[in-house]
Coordinates of C-alpha atoms in Angstrom, one line a residue:
M5 CA -21.6 -32.1 42.3
T6 CA -20.7 -29.1 44.4
V7 CA -22.8 -26.0 43.4
Y8 CA -21.3 -22.6 43.9
G9 CA -24.4 -20.4 43.5
N10 CA -24.6 -19.1 40.0
F11 CA -20.8 -18.8 39.6
P12 CA -19.8 -18.1 36.9
G13 CA -22.8 -16.1 35.9
S14 CA -21.2 -14.6 32.9
R15 CA -19.9 -17.1 30.4
P16 CA -18.4 -15.4 27.3
R17 CA -17.7 -18.9 25.9
R18 CA -21.4 -19.2 25.1
L19 CA -20.8 -17.0 22.1
R20 CA -18.0 -19.1 20.8
T21 CA -19.7 -22.5 20.7
T22 CA -20.1 -23.0 16.9
P23 CA -18.7 -21.5 13.7
A24 CA -22.2 -20.1 13.0
M25 CA -22.3 -18.4 16.4
R26 CA -18.8 -17.0 16.0
R27 CA -19.6 -15.6 12.6
M28 CA -22.9 -14.1 13.8
V29 CA -21.3 -12.1 16.7
A30 CA -18.0 -11.2 14.9
E31 CA -17.2 -7.6 15.5
T32 CA -14.8 -7.2 12.5
R33 CA -15.5 -8.4 9.0
L34 CA -13.3 -8.6 6.0
D35 CA -14.9 -8.0 2.6
P36 CA -13.3 -8.1 -0.8
A37 CA -14.2 -4.4 -1.1
N38 CA -11.7 -3.7 1.7
L39 CA -8.8 -4.9 -0.4
I40 CA -6.4 -3.2 -2.8
L41 CA -3.8 -5.1 -4.9
P42 CA -0.3 -3.7 -5.3
A43 CA 1.2 -4.6 -8.6
F44 CA 4.5 -4.2 -10.4
V45 CA 4.9 -3.6 -14.1
R46 CA 8.3 -3.9 -15.6
E47 CA 9.7 -2.5 -18.7
G48 CA 11.4 -4.6 -21.4
I49 CA 10.3 -8.1 -20.4
T50 CA 8.3 -10.6 -22.4
A51 CA 7.3 -12.9 -19.6
P52 CA 6.5 -12.2 -15.9
V53 CA 9.5 -12.3 -13.6
A54 CA 9.1 -14.0 -10.2
I55 CA 10.2 -12.0 -7.1
S56 CA 12.3 -14.4 -5.1
A57 CA 11.7 -12.7 -1.8
M58 CA 7.9 -12.6 -2.3
P59 CA 6.8 -16.1 -3.4
G60 CA 3.7 -15.8 -5.6
V61 CA 4.3 -12.2 -6.6
Q62 CA 5.8 -11.2 -9.9
Q63 CA 6.9 -8.2 -12.0
H64 CA 4.3 -8.1 -14.7
T65 CA 4.4 -7.6 -18.4
L66 CA 1.6 -5.3 -19.8
D67 CA -0.4 -8.4 -20.8
T68 CA -0.1 -10.1 -17.4
L69 CA -0.9 -6.8 -15.7
R70 CA -4.1 -6.6 -17.7
K71 CA -5.0 -10.1 -16.6
A72 CA -4.2 -9.4 -12.9
A73 CA -6.5 -6.4 -13.1
V74 CA -9.3 -8.4 -14.6
D75 CA -8.9 -11.2 -12.0
A76 CA -9.0 -8.5 -9.3
V77 CA -12.3 -7.2 -10.6
S78 CA -13.7 -10.7 -10.8
A79 CA -12.8 -11.4 -7.2
G80 CA -14.4 -8.2 -6.0
V81 CA -11.2 -6.3 -5.1
S82 CA -11.7 -2.6 -5.0
G83 CA -8.5 -1.2 -6.3
I84 CA -5.0 -1.8 -7.8
M85 CA -1.9 0.2 -6.9
L86 CA 0.7 0.3 -9.7
F87 CA 4.4 0.6 -9.3
G88 CA 6.6 1.0 -12.4
V89 CA 10.0 -0.8 -12.8
P90 CA 11.9 0.9 -15.6
A91 CA 15.0 -0.4 -17.4
D92 CA 18.1 0.4 -15.4
E93 CA 19.7 2.4 -18.2
K94 CA 16.8 4.8 -18.1
K95 CA 17.3 5.8 -14.4
D96 CA 19.0 9.1 -13.7
A97 CA 19.5 11.5 -10.8
R98 CA 16.1 13.3 -11.3
G99 CA 14.0 10.2 -12.1
T100 CA 13.2 11.6 -15.5
V101 CA 11.4 8.4 -16.7
G102 CA 8.9 8.9 -13.8
T103 CA 7.5 12.0 -15.5
D104 CA 7.8 10.7 -19.1
P105 CA 4.3 10.2 -20.5
D106 CA 5.6 7.1 -22.1
G107 CA 7.4 5.9 -19.0
I108 CA 6.5 2.3 -17.8
L109 CA 4.2 3.4 -15.0
Q110 CA 2.1 5.7 -17.3
V111 CA 2.0 2.9 -19.9
G112 CA 0.8 0.5 -17.3
L113 CA -1.9 2.9 -16.1
R114 CA -3.2 3.3 -19.6
A115 CA -3.3 -0.4 -20.1
V116 CA -5.2 -1.1 -16.9
R117 CA -7.7 1.7 -17.6
E118 CA -8.2 0.4 -21.1
E119 CA -8.8 -3.1 -19.8
V120 CA -11.1 -2.5 -16.8
G121 CA -12.3 1.1 -17.1
D122 CA -13.9 2.2 -13.9
D123 CA -14.6 -1.3 -12.6
L124 CA -11.4 -1.0 -10.5
V125 CA -10.0 2.0 -8.7
V126 CA -6.7 2.5 -10.5
M127 CA -4.1 4.0 -8.2
S128 CA -0.5 5.0 -8.9
D129 CA 2.5 5.3 -6.6
L130 CA 3.7 8.9 -6.8
C131 CA 7.4 8.8 -5.9
L132 CA 10.8 9.0 -7.6
D133 CA 12.6 6.1 -5.9
E134 CA 11.9 3.6 -8.7
Y135 CA 13.3 6.0 -11.3
T136 CA 16.4 7.5 -9.7
D137 CA 19.8 6.0 -10.1
H138 CA 20.5 6.6 -6.4
G139 CA 17.2 5.1 -5.3
H140 CA 16.0 7.9 -3.1
C141 CA 12.5 9.4 -3.2
G142 CA 13.6 12.8 -4.4
V143 CA 16.2 15.0 -6.0
L144 CA 19.6 15.2 -4.2
T145 CA 21.6 18.2 -3.3
A146 CA 25.3 18.4 -4.1
D147 CA 26.1 17.0 -0.7
G148 CA 23.7 14.0 -1.1
R149 CA 20.7 15.2 1.0
V150 CA 17.2 14.9 -0.4
D151 CA 16.1 18.4 -1.5
N152 CA 12.5 18.7 -0.2
D153 CA 11.4 21.6 -2.3
A154 CA 13.1 20.6 -5.5
T155 CA 11.5 17.2 -5.1
L156 CA 8.0 18.7 -4.8
E157 CA 8.4 20.3 -8.2
R158 CA 9.0 16.8 -9.6
Y159 CA 6.0 15.4 -7.7
A160 CA 3.8 18.1 -9.3
E161 CA 4.9 16.9 -12.7
M162 CA 4.4 13.2 -11.8
A163 CA 0.8 14.0 -10.6
Q164 CA -0.1 15.5 -13.9
V165 CA 1.3 12.7 -16.1
Q166 CA -0.2 10.0 -13.9
A167 CA -3.6 11.6 -14.0
D168 CA -3.3 12.1 -17.7
A169 CA -2.5 8.4 -18.0
G170 CA -5.8 7.5 -16.2
A171 CA -5.1 7.2 -12.5
H172 CA -8.2 7.6 -10.4
V173 CA -6.0 8.0 -7.3
V174 CA -2.4 9.2 -6.8
G175 CA -0.5 8.1 -3.8
P176 CA 2.4 10.5 -2.9
S177 CA 4.6 8.2 -0.9
G178 CA 8.0 10.1 -0.6
M179 CA 7.3 11.7 2.8
M180 CA 8.3 15.2 1.6
D181 CA 7.0 18.1 3.6
G182 CA 4.1 19.7 1.7
Q183 CA 3.7 17.0 -0.9
V184 CA 0.0 16.6 -0.6
G185 CA -0.7 20.3 -1.1
V186 CA 1.6 20.5 -4.1
V187 CA 0.1 17.5 -5.7
R188 CA -3.4 18.8 -5.1
D189 CA -2.6 22.2 -6.7
A190 CA -0.9 20.4 -9.7
L191 CA -4.0 18.2 -10.2
D192 CA -6.4 21.1 -9.9
Q193 CA -4.5 23.4 -12.2
T194 CA -4.4 20.7 -15.0
G195 CA -8.0 19.9 -15.0
H196 CA -7.8 16.8 -12.8
E197 CA -10.0 18.0 -9.9
D198 CA -11.7 14.6 -9.7
V199 CA -8.4 12.7 -9.1
S200 CA -8.1 11.7 -5.5
I201 CA -5.1 11.7 -3.2
L202 CA -4.3 8.8 -1.0
A203 CA -1.7 10.3 1.4
Y204 CA 1.0 8.1 2.8
T205 CA 0.5 10.0 6.0
A206 CA 2.5 7.8 8.4
K207 CA 5.2 6.0 6.4
Y208 CA 7.9 4.6 8.7
S209 CA 11.5 3.9 8.0
S210 CA 11.1 0.1 8.3
A211 CA 13.3 -3.0 8.0
F212 CA 10.2 -4.7 6.6
Y213 CA 10.6 -3.0 3.2
G214 CA 13.5 -5.4 2.2
P215 CA 11.7 -7.6 -0.4
F216 CA 10.1 -4.6 -2.0
R217 CA 13.6 -3.4 -3.0
E218 CA 13.9 -6.5 -5.2
A219 CA 10.3 -6.0 -6.5
V220 CA 11.1 -2.5 -7.9
G221 CA 14.7 -3.1 -8.8
S222 CA 15.8 -0.4 -6.3
S223 CA 19.1 1.4 -6.7
L224 CA 19.0 2.7 -3.2
K225 CA 22.3 3.8 -1.6
G226 CA 22.1 4.5 2.1
D227 CA 18.7 4.8 3.8
R228 CA 15.6 7.0 4.0
K229 CA 15.7 7.9 7.7
T230 CA 15.9 11.6 7.1
Y231 CA 12.5 11.7 5.5
Q232 CA 10.5 8.6 6.5
Q233 CA 9.3 8.5 10.1
D234 CA 11.2 7.1 13.0
P235 CA 9.7 3.8 14.3
A236 CA 10.1 5.2 17.9
N237 CA 7.7 8.0 17.4
S238 CA 3.9 8.0 17.7
R239 CA 2.7 11.6 18.2
E240 CA 4.6 12.6 15.1
S241 CA 2.2 10.6 13.0
L242 CA -0.7 12.7 14.2
R243 CA 1.2 15.9 13.3
E244 CA 1.7 14.4 9.8
L245 CA -2.0 13.5 9.7
A246 CA -3.1 17.1 10.5
L247 CA -0.9 18.5 7.8
D248 CA -2.0 16.1 5.1
L249 CA -5.7 16.8 5.9
E250 CA -5.1 20.5 5.8
E251 CA -3.4 20.2 2.4
G252 CA -6.3 18.3 0.9
A253 CA -5.8 14.6 1.4
D254 CA -8.9 12.6 0.4
M255 CA -7.7 9.4 2.1
V256 CA -4.8 8.7 4.5
M257 CA -2.6 5.6 5.0
V258 CA -0.3 4.0 7.6
K259 CA 2.6 2.0 6.3
P260 CA 3.7 -0.7 7.3
A261 CA 0.5 -2.1 8.8
G262 CA 1.2 -4.9 11.2
P263 CA 4.0 -3.4 13.3
Y264 CA 2.1 -0.1 13.5
L265 CA -1.4 -1.2 14.5
D266 CA -1.3 1.3 17.4
I267 CA -0.6 4.1 15.0
L268 CA -3.3 2.9 12.7
A269 CA -5.9 2.9 15.5
K270 CA -4.9 6.4 16.5
V271 CA -5.3 7.7 13.0
A272 CA -8.6 5.9 12.5
D273 CA -10.0 7.4 15.7
S274 CA -8.9 10.9 14.7
V275 CA -10.3 11.4 11.2
D276 CA -13.5 11.4 9.2
V277 CA -11.8 10.4 5.9
P278 CA -11.2 6.8 4.7
V279 CA -8.2 5.2 6.3
A280 CA -5.9 2.7 4.5
A281 CA -3.0 0.5 5.7
Y282 CA -0.3 -1.2 3.6
Q283 CA 0.6 -4.8 4.5
I284 CA 4.1 -4.5 3.1
S285 CA 6.5 -6.9 1.4
G286 CA 8.3 -8.0 4.6
E287 CA 5.0 -8.8 6.3
Y288 CA 4.0 -10.9 3.3
A289 CA 7.4 -12.6 3.1
M290 CA 7.5 -13.6 6.7
I291 CA 4.2 -15.4 6.6
E292 CA 5.0 -17.1 3.3
A293 CA 8.5 -18.2 4.6
A294 CA 7.2 -19.5 7.9
A295 CA 4.4 -21.4 6.1
E296 CA 6.8 -22.9 3.6
K297 CA 8.8 -24.2 6.6
G298 CA 5.6 -25.7 8.0
W299 CA 5.8 -23.6 11.1
I300 CA 2.4 -21.9 10.7
D301 CA -0.9 -22.5 8.9
R302 CA -0.5 -20.2 5.9
D303 CA -4.2 -19.4 5.1
A304 CA -5.1 -18.9 8.8
A305 CA -2.2 -16.6 9.3
I306 CA -3.1 -14.5 6.3
M307 CA -6.6 -14.1 7.4
E308 CA -5.6 -13.3 11.0
S309 CA -3.1 -10.7 9.9
L310 CA -5.7 -9.0 7.7
T311 CA -8.4 -9.2 10.3
G312 CA -6.1 -7.5 12.8
I313 CA -5.4 -4.6 10.4
R314 CA -9.1 -4.2 9.7
R315 CA -9.9 -4.4 13.5
A316 CA -7.4 -1.6 14.1
G317 CA -9.4 0.7 11.8
A318 CA -8.3 0.3 8.2
Q319 CA -11.2 0.5 5.8
M320 CA -8.8 -0.3 2.9
I321 CA -5.9 -2.7 3.1
L322 CA -3.2 -2.9 0.4
T323 CA -2.0 -6.5 0.4
Y324 CA -0.3 -8.8 -2.1
W325 CA -2.9 -11.4 -1.2
A326 CA -5.8 -9.2 -2.2
T327 CA -7.1 -11.3 -5.1
E328 CA -6.6 -14.6 -3.4
V329 CA -8.3 -13.5 -0.2
A330 CA -11.1 -11.8 -2.0
E331 CA -11.8 -15.1 -3.8
R332 CA -11.7 -17.0 -0.6
L333 CA -14.1 -14.5 1.1
R334 CA -16.6 -14.8 -1.8
R335 CA -16.6 -18.6 -1.5
S336 CA -17.1 -18.5 2.3

């Protein structure tokens, strides 16, 4: 055998030799506590409704929502983010049902809090898009533009009713300028100083939201490019981040997660508050669809995608696989 001195002297493969070795030296670890479960509660149904574009995800009744919350607690998941799906006939131009104390989201919040109390961080999506007949995230002007400041007034009302219903955390997601500050003031002025704000700081106008539109029964006409961020832009996200922190955000989020890991890493490196990322419906659907075709290993792909999001800097990951993955992690 030819000997070439001590070449190669450095052998990184030594640290990859066995599963135990790889586990010991892993730089990034997923834990159930990193995970948050997004969940949809729909008005007027007596049995859960499957979402065809998101295999395994459903629109919940109040009873199945309660069970999903209990299962999440048992698996060690940290939080649940609720989205309301009202009856179509209740939608209007101002999203009135979104600020009705008896609207479906508020009813769902109360049901989950009654079921699990403080054992799960109960979060609420604070946006009008599920409740408007035009599907946009705010109030429209006569010529069809989203009126930023009129929308902020509606967000202030939403913050109050969601907090009254039991939300530990509200997530203003409409990408209106000034939304975090207005929501913070509304919460503080109504005795909800302890309710936290998870700011949707960098929410991009993405093609990957498609399946979500079915999940919430969206009535969207047109697109949201005038208020959600342009996928071509990076520095803009740091400007949004600075504004959200100045306005009082307790936590910040990047959405979508997978296509924007570079943005997530920049945000995580720039702040001293908790950072979240949302693995959205299209990301979920692509893995499920490819796995159904037999093109990828489903479980391995799920874990790899979540590990990548965690590695990029997310302390919290909103994922539709939250309970499933948390149970897997607890068994491992």
